[in-house]
Amino acid sequence: MKIREGYILRQLAEEYMVVAVGKAAKDFNGMIRLNETGAFIWKKLETGCTEEELVRNILERYDGIDVKSAQKDLRNFLDLVGFAIDKLE
Amino acid sequence: MFVVKIAGIPIGIHNRFSETEDFCREFIVDEKPAFTVAAGEEEMWFKVEPFGNPNGCKELICIHRHIIHKMLEYEAFLMHAAVISVDGEGLAFAAKSGTGKTTRVRLWTEAFGDRANVINGDKPILRFINGEFVAFGTPWKGKENLGSNGSVPLKAICFLERSEDVSIRRIYGKDIMERLFHQLLVPHKKENFDKFSVLINKLLEMTPCFLMKCNKDKENPIEIWEKLKGEIRA
């Protein structure tokens, strides 16, 4: 999976914001606000990775979270921002 | 073509409709423009609702959009807010339409008399200039036509919420962002968005933000201003 071209993440104060630029702006005219964790996953997705890799990254970074919850939370997140992701597999 | 000066920048406007020039009258100057803008034919037909024949009103909307986009090059951007000046200090009231920006402007200008004046009641431009953010009036003054061709250094932003009881408190980080987003026109060109993010970060670093719970029957602008001033100077 990888973030589609034209979706960019920037930090604004203590928050993160994604907007679509260029051609992507025709499909998506709003903005996505992300928290720290969302931005962490987003950055991994910018370079491209699989869902398994993401789960591993989340477990490494956040102490005390179990595999099941990590998978479930990640799935919810991916559903929400799915329109900005190219699924390569 | 005529030239207006907005936020200190002389801008050439190529107009087709005479209403456009009348609308901008107060801002017209006799200077060489730094850049020029014009409303495109296709744009007026298809990018402003109701779609169809171009007219003066549509020309003004398109020209406004072009000016705002170009302003980023001058470290300036639009904020949907009402800005007033009290004793030469700028205060922005920000809220969704219908919450009470205009009511605050009215209450505050009544309470302060000559000490207060309206910079813009709806769409001021904020520009980072000589190390501070300055709010500028523009010809676009909202439904109530409140505003002037003036400017004031911005000292605080107050986000408004209607409430039974009146209160004001300083807010930070997330509490600011979730409110501020709605008041900004976010650019959709990469280089503009980058300039915009830098500016917004700078604005939040330099400008204290407050949540103001208001009730027009109970609030006393003079009391609120004293409290705000204390916080701003702290």
Short mmCIF file of C-alpha atoms in Angstrom, two decimals:
data_model
loop_
_atom_site.label_atom_id
_atom_site.label_comp_id
_atom_site.label_asym_id
_atom_site.label_seq_id
_atom_site.Cartn_x
_atom_site.Cartn_y
_atom_site.Cartn_z
CA MET A 1 0.00 0.00 0.00
CA LYS A 2 1.11 3.51 -0.68
CA ILE A 3 -0.26 7.02 -0.36
CA ARG A 4 -1.57 8.28 -3.69
CA GLU A 5 0.26 11.05 -5.46
CA GLY A 6 -1.04 14.47 -4.57
CA TYR A 7 -1.89 13.86 -0.90
CA ILE A 8 0.44 15.76 1.38
CA LEU A 9 0.87 15.77 5.14
CA ARG A 10 2.02 18.83 7.06
CA GLN A 11 2.29 19.57 10.74
CA LEU A 12 0.30 22.56 11.96
CA ALA A 13 0.97 23.46 15.56
CA GLU A 14 0.45 20.18 17.43
CA GLU A 15 -1.77 18.68 14.78
CA TYR A 16 -1.31 17.10 11.40
CA MET A 17 -3.25 17.91 8.32
CA VAL A 18 -3.52 16.23 4.94
CA VAL A 19 -4.75 18.00 1.86
CA ALA A 20 -4.94 17.02 -1.78
CA VAL A 21 -2.95 19.07 -4.24
CA GLY A 22 -2.78 19.21 -8.03
CA LYS A 23 -4.91 16.58 -9.81
CA ALA A 24 -5.89 14.85 -6.57
CA ALA A 25 -7.57 18.09 -5.45
CA LYS A 26 -10.26 17.43 -8.08
CA ASP A 27 -11.25 14.23 -6.26
CA PHE A 28 -10.81 15.43 -2.73
CA ASN A 29 -11.57 18.98 -1.75
CA GLY A 30 -11.51 18.64 2.03
CA MET A 31 -8.80 17.98 4.54
CA ILE A 32 -7.92 15.18 6.90
CA ARG A 33 -6.82 15.93 10.43
CA LEU A 34 -4.54 13.34 11.97
CA ASN A 35 -3.22 12.85 15.46
CA GLU A 36 0.32 11.76 16.24
CA THR A 37 -0.40 8.06 15.63
CA GLY A 38 -2.28 8.74 12.42
CA ALA A 39 0.62 10.82 11.16
CA PHE A 40 3.07 8.08 12.14
CA ILE A 41 1.16 5.52 10.05
CA TRP A 42 0.69 8.01 7.22
CA LYS A 43 4.44 8.63 7.00
CA LYS A 44 5.08 4.89 6.75
CA LEU A 45 2.50 4.71 3.99
CA GLU A 46 4.17 7.53 2.09
CA THR A 47 7.12 5.29 1.35
CA GLY A 48 4.92 2.23 0.85
CA CYS A 49 4.43 -0.81 3.10
CA THR A 50 2.15 -3.77 3.80
CA GLU A 51 -0.48 -4.03 6.48
CA GLU A 52 1.68 -6.58 8.37
CA GLU A 53 4.62 -4.17 8.39
CA LEU A 54 2.39 -1.43 9.74
CA VAL A 55 1.13 -3.60 12.56
CA ARG A 56 4.75 -4.45 13.44
CA ASN A 57 5.67 -0.75 13.39
CA ILE A 58 2.78 0.13 15.66
CA LEU A 59 3.68 -2.62 18.15
CA GLU A 60 7.29 -1.44 18.22
CA ARG A 61 6.37 2.16 18.79
CA TYR A 62 3.49 1.92 21.23
CA ASP A 63 4.07 -0.05 24.40
CA GLY A 64 1.36 -2.16 25.89
CA ILE A 65 -0.83 -2.60 22.82
CA ASP A 66 -1.68 -6.16 21.77
CA VAL A 67 -1.63 -7.47 18.21
CA LYS A 68 -5.41 -7.80 17.97
CA SER A 69 -6.12 -4.18 18.97
CA ALA A 70 -3.33 -2.90 16.74
CA GLN A 71 -4.81 -4.77 13.76
CA LYS A 72 -8.30 -3.56 14.51
CA ASP A 73 -7.31 0.09 14.99
CA LEU A 74 -5.18 0.01 11.87
CA ARG A 75 -8.04 -1.44 9.83
CA ASN A 76 -10.36 1.34 11.02
CA PHE A 77 -7.78 3.92 10.10
CA LEU A 78 -7.18 2.42 6.67
CA ASP A 79 -10.91 2.34 5.98
CA LEU A 80 -11.15 6.02 6.81
CA VAL A 81 -8.28 7.17 4.62
CA GLY A 82 -8.59 4.40 2.03
CA PHE A 83 -9.48 6.84 -0.71
CA ALA A 84 -5.97 8.30 -0.48
CA ILE A 85 -4.21 4.94 -0.67
CA ASP A 86 -3.19 2.83 -3.64
CA LYS A 87 -3.31 -0.84 -2.83
CA LEU A 88 -0.43 -2.30 -4.79
CA GLU A 89 -0.75 -5.94 -3.79
CA MET B 1 -8.02 48.28 -15.39
CA PHE B 2 -7.86 49.98 -12.02
CA VAL B 3 -5.50 49.50 -9.08
CA VAL B 4 -6.46 48.80 -5.45
CA LYS B 5 -4.20 48.62 -2.44
CA ILE B 6 -5.05 45.72 -0.16
CA ALA B 7 -2.85 44.66 2.76
CA GLY B 8 -0.28 47.15 1.55
CA ILE B 9 -0.02 45.56 -1.89
CA PRO B 10 -1.05 47.44 -5.05
CA ILE B 11 -3.12 45.04 -7.17
CA GLY B 12 -4.31 45.63 -10.72
CA ILE B 13 -7.85 44.47 -11.48
CA HIS B 14 -8.95 43.93 -15.07
CA ASN B 15 -12.68 44.26 -14.80
CA ARG B 16 -15.49 43.69 -17.27
CA PHE B 17 -18.30 44.98 -15.07
CA SER B 18 -18.45 48.50 -13.67
CA GLU B 19 -19.92 47.20 -10.35
CA THR B 20 -16.52 45.72 -9.59
CA GLU B 21 -14.82 49.10 -9.68
CA ASP B 22 -17.61 50.70 -7.63
CA PHE B 23 -17.34 47.93 -5.05
CA CYS B 24 -13.58 48.57 -4.63
CA ARG B 25 -13.84 52.37 -4.69
CA GLU B 26 -12.51 52.94 -1.16
CA PHE B 27 -9.33 50.98 -1.94
CA ILE B 28 -8.43 52.46 -5.32
CA VAL B 29 -4.98 54.04 -5.58
CA ASP B 30 -2.89 55.63 -8.27
CA GLU B 31 0.08 53.26 -8.16
CA LYS B 32 1.85 50.71 -10.29
CA PRO B 33 0.44 47.24 -9.50
CA ALA B 34 2.64 44.49 -8.04
CA PHE B 35 0.47 41.99 -9.93
CA THR B 36 -2.83 41.95 -11.79
CA VAL B 37 -5.84 39.66 -11.66
CA ALA B 38 -8.88 39.07 -13.86
CA ALA B 39 -11.89 36.77 -13.71
CA GLY B 40 -11.84 34.17 -16.49
CA GLU B 41 -14.85 33.73 -18.74
CA GLU B 42 -15.12 29.98 -18.08
CA GLU B 43 -14.60 30.51 -14.39
CA MET B 44 -17.53 32.93 -14.15
CA TRP B 45 -19.75 30.57 -16.11
CA PHE B 46 -18.93 27.31 -14.37
CA LYS B 47 -17.13 27.88 -11.09
CA VAL B 48 -19.50 30.23 -9.31
CA GLU B 49 -23.03 29.19 -8.45
CA PRO B 50 -25.63 29.61 -9.83
CA PHE B 51 -23.91 28.46 -13.02
CA GLY B 52 -24.61 30.57 -16.05
CA ASN B 53 -24.18 34.09 -17.32
CA PRO B 54 -21.27 36.09 -15.92
CA ASN B 55 -22.17 39.22 -13.96
CA GLY B 56 -20.55 41.74 -11.63
CA CYS B 57 -21.23 39.67 -8.56
CA LYS B 58 -19.50 36.61 -10.03
CA GLU B 59 -16.60 38.72 -11.23
CA LEU B 60 -16.07 39.94 -7.66
CA ILE B 61 -16.07 36.38 -6.28
CA CYS B 62 -13.51 35.20 -8.85
CA ILE B 63 -11.29 38.23 -8.36
CA HIS B 64 -11.37 37.75 -4.61
CA ARG B 65 -10.24 34.12 -5.00
CA HIS B 66 -7.35 35.11 -7.28
CA ILE B 67 -6.21 37.84 -4.92
CA ILE B 68 -6.28 35.49 -1.91
CA HIS B 69 -4.22 32.84 -3.69
CA LYS B 70 -1.66 35.37 -4.85
CA MET B 71 -1.46 36.95 -1.38
CA LEU B 72 0.40 33.92 -0.04
CA GLU B 73 3.46 35.15 -1.90
CA TYR B 74 3.34 38.19 0.36
CA GLU B 75 2.89 36.15 3.53
CA ALA B 76 -0.76 37.09 3.66
CA PHE B 77 -3.91 34.99 3.86
CA LEU B 78 -7.62 35.23 4.50
CA MET B 79 -9.28 34.42 7.78
CA HIS B 80 -13.04 34.18 8.10
CA ALA B 81 -13.45 36.44 11.13
CA ALA B 82 -14.46 39.89 12.26
CA VAL B 83 -11.54 42.08 13.28
CA ILE B 84 -11.92 45.17 15.41
CA SER B 85 -9.34 47.57 16.71
CA VAL B 86 -9.54 48.62 20.38
CA ASP B 87 -7.07 51.31 21.41
CA GLY B 88 -5.03 50.35 18.35
CA GLU B 89 -4.90 46.64 19.24
CA GLY B 90 -6.45 44.08 16.95
CA LEU B 91 -8.90 41.47 18.11
CA ALA B 92 -10.36 38.80 15.82
CA PHE B 93 -13.72 37.18 16.53
CA ALA B 94 -13.86 33.86 14.73
CA ALA B 95 -16.85 31.57 14.44
CA LYS B 96 -19.06 29.87 11.94
CA SER B 97 -21.55 32.12 10.23
CA GLY B 98 -24.52 32.83 12.42
CA THR B 99 -22.76 32.44 15.79
CA GLY B 100 -22.42 36.11 16.54
CA LYS B 101 -19.38 37.77 14.98
CA THR B 102 -21.45 40.73 13.88
CA THR B 103 -23.18 40.93 17.25
CA ARG B 104 -19.78 41.12 18.99
CA VAL B 105 -18.66 43.86 16.60
CA ARG B 106 -21.78 45.83 17.42
CA LEU B 107 -21.54 45.32 21.21
CA TRP B 108 -17.85 46.15 21.34
CA THR B 109 -17.99 49.25 19.15
CA GLU B 110 -20.94 50.49 21.20
CA ALA B 111 -19.15 49.85 24.49
CA PHE B 112 -15.85 51.44 23.44
CA GLY B 113 -17.15 54.28 21.30
CA ASP B 114 -14.27 56.19 19.69
CA ARG B 115 -11.73 53.78 21.12
CA ALA B 116 -12.90 51.02 18.77
CA ASN B 117 -13.41 50.64 15.05
CA VAL B 118 -14.14 47.78 12.65
CA ILE B 119 -11.36 46.68 10.32
CA ASN B 120 -13.43 44.04 8.56
CA GLY B 121 -16.60 42.26 9.65
CA ASP B 122 -16.17 39.07 7.65
CA LYS B 123 -13.03 38.46 5.61
CA PRO B 124 -9.96 40.39 6.76
CA ILE B 125 -6.54 39.61 5.40
CA LEU B 126 -3.78 38.78 7.86
CA ARG B 127 -0.27 39.62 6.74
CA PHE B 128 3.01 38.89 8.45
CA ILE B 129 4.88 42.13 8.10
CA ASN B 130 7.85 43.56 10.01
CA GLY B 131 7.78 40.73 12.51
CA GLU B 132 4.07 40.82 13.40
CA PHE B 133 0.69 39.82 12.03
CA VAL B 134 -1.37 42.75 10.87
CA ALA B 135 -5.08 42.53 10.00
CA PHE B 136 -6.15 44.54 6.98
CA GLY B 137 -9.52 45.62 5.70
CA THR B 138 -10.63 44.64 2.21
CA PRO B 139 -13.53 45.66 -0.02
CA TRP B 140 -15.17 42.31 0.82
CA LYS B 141 -16.97 43.13 4.05
CA GLY B 142 -19.71 40.52 4.30
CA LYS B 143 -23.48 40.91 4.27
CA GLU B 144 -23.53 43.69 6.83
CA ASN B 145 -20.90 45.70 4.98
CA LEU B 146 -18.83 46.32 8.11
CA GLY B 147 -15.28 47.45 7.69
CA SER B 148 -12.87 50.10 6.57
CA ASN B 149 -9.71 50.59 4.58
CA GLY B 150 -7.63 50.32 7.74
CA SER B 151 -5.25 47.96 9.50
CA VAL B 152 -4.29 46.94 13.04
CA PRO B 153 -1.67 44.62 14.58
CA LEU B 154 -3.45 41.41 15.58
CA LYS B 155 -3.13 40.77 19.32
CA ALA B 156 -5.57 37.91 19.94
CA ILE B 157 -8.05 35.55 18.31
CA CYS B 158 -11.32 34.80 20.12
CA PHE B 159 -13.32 31.80 19.00
CA LEU B 160 -16.96 32.35 19.81
CA GLU B 161 -19.50 29.97 21.23
CA ARG B 162 -22.99 30.82 22.33
CA SER B 163 -23.69 30.05 25.93
CA GLU B 164 -25.94 30.88 28.86
CA ASP B 165 -23.01 32.09 30.95
CA VAL B 166 -20.27 34.39 29.80
CA SER B 167 -16.64 33.32 30.15
CA ILE B 168 -13.30 33.58 28.44
CA ARG B 169 -10.30 31.29 28.69
CA ARG B 170 -7.10 30.76 26.84
CA ILE B 171 -6.92 27.65 24.64
CA TYR B 172 -4.01 25.77 23.10
CA GLY B 173 -2.99 23.18 20.49
CA LYS B 174 -5.77 20.87 19.46
CA ASP B 175 -8.51 23.12 20.89
CA ILE B 176 -7.33 25.89 18.59
CA MET B 177 -6.79 23.79 15.50
CA GLU B 178 -10.21 22.17 15.44
CA ARG B 179 -11.76 25.64 15.46
CA LEU B 180 -9.25 27.47 13.28
CA PHE B 181 -9.49 25.05 10.34
CA HIS B 182 -13.05 26.09 9.64
CA GLN B 183 -12.06 29.73 9.34
CA LEU B 184 -9.33 29.33 6.75
CA LEU B 185 -9.26 28.87 3.04
CA VAL B 186 -6.83 26.01 2.59
CA PRO B 187 -4.85 26.19 -0.67
CA HIS B 188 -4.71 23.16 -2.93
CA LYS B 189 -1.46 23.82 -4.72
CA LYS B 190 1.59 22.22 -3.16
CA GLU B 191 3.81 25.30 -3.06
CA ASN B 192 0.94 27.41 -1.70
CA PHE B 193 0.05 24.85 0.94
CA ASP B 194 3.67 24.84 2.10
CA LYS B 195 3.71 28.62 2.43
CA PHE B 196 0.35 28.47 4.16
CA SER B 197 1.49 25.90 6.77
CA VAL B 198 4.55 27.98 7.62
CA LEU B 199 2.37 31.05 8.08
CA ILE B 200 -0.24 29.32 10.24
CA ASN B 201 2.46 27.88 12.47
CA LYS B 202 3.93 31.33 12.87
CA LEU B 203 0.50 32.82 13.59
CA LEU B 204 -0.15 30.31 16.36
CA GLU B 205 3.28 30.82 17.85
CA MET B 206 2.76 34.57 18.09
CA THR B 207 -0.96 35.02 18.70
CA PRO B 208 -2.77 33.94 21.87
CA CYS B 209 -6.14 32.28 21.22
CA PHE B 210 -9.18 32.27 23.46
CA LEU B 211 -12.51 30.54 23.72
CA MET B 212 -15.16 33.14 24.41
CA LYS B 213 -18.54 31.93 25.57
CA CYS B 214 -20.91 34.71 24.85
CA ASN B 215 -24.40 35.86 25.62
CA LYS B 216 -25.32 39.26 24.29
CA ASP B 217 -27.62 39.99 27.20
CA LYS B 218 -24.98 39.36 29.84
CA GLU B 219 -21.56 40.18 28.50
CA ASN B 220 -19.62 43.32 29.25
CA PRO B 221 -17.00 44.00 26.57
CA ILE B 222 -14.99 46.32 28.81
CA GLU B 223 -14.60 43.64 31.48
CA ILE B 224 -13.70 41.01 28.88
CA TRP B 225 -11.15 43.31 27.26
CA GLU B 226 -9.43 43.98 30.60
CA LYS B 227 -9.18 40.26 31.21
CA LEU B 228 -7.89 39.61 27.70
CA LYS B 229 -5.27 42.33 27.96
CA GLY B 230 -3.99 40.78 31.17
CA GLU B 231 -3.60 37.41 29.44
CA ILE B 232 -2.03 38.89 26.31
CA ARG B 233 0.63 40.74 28.28
CA ALA B 234 1.34 37.80 30.60
#
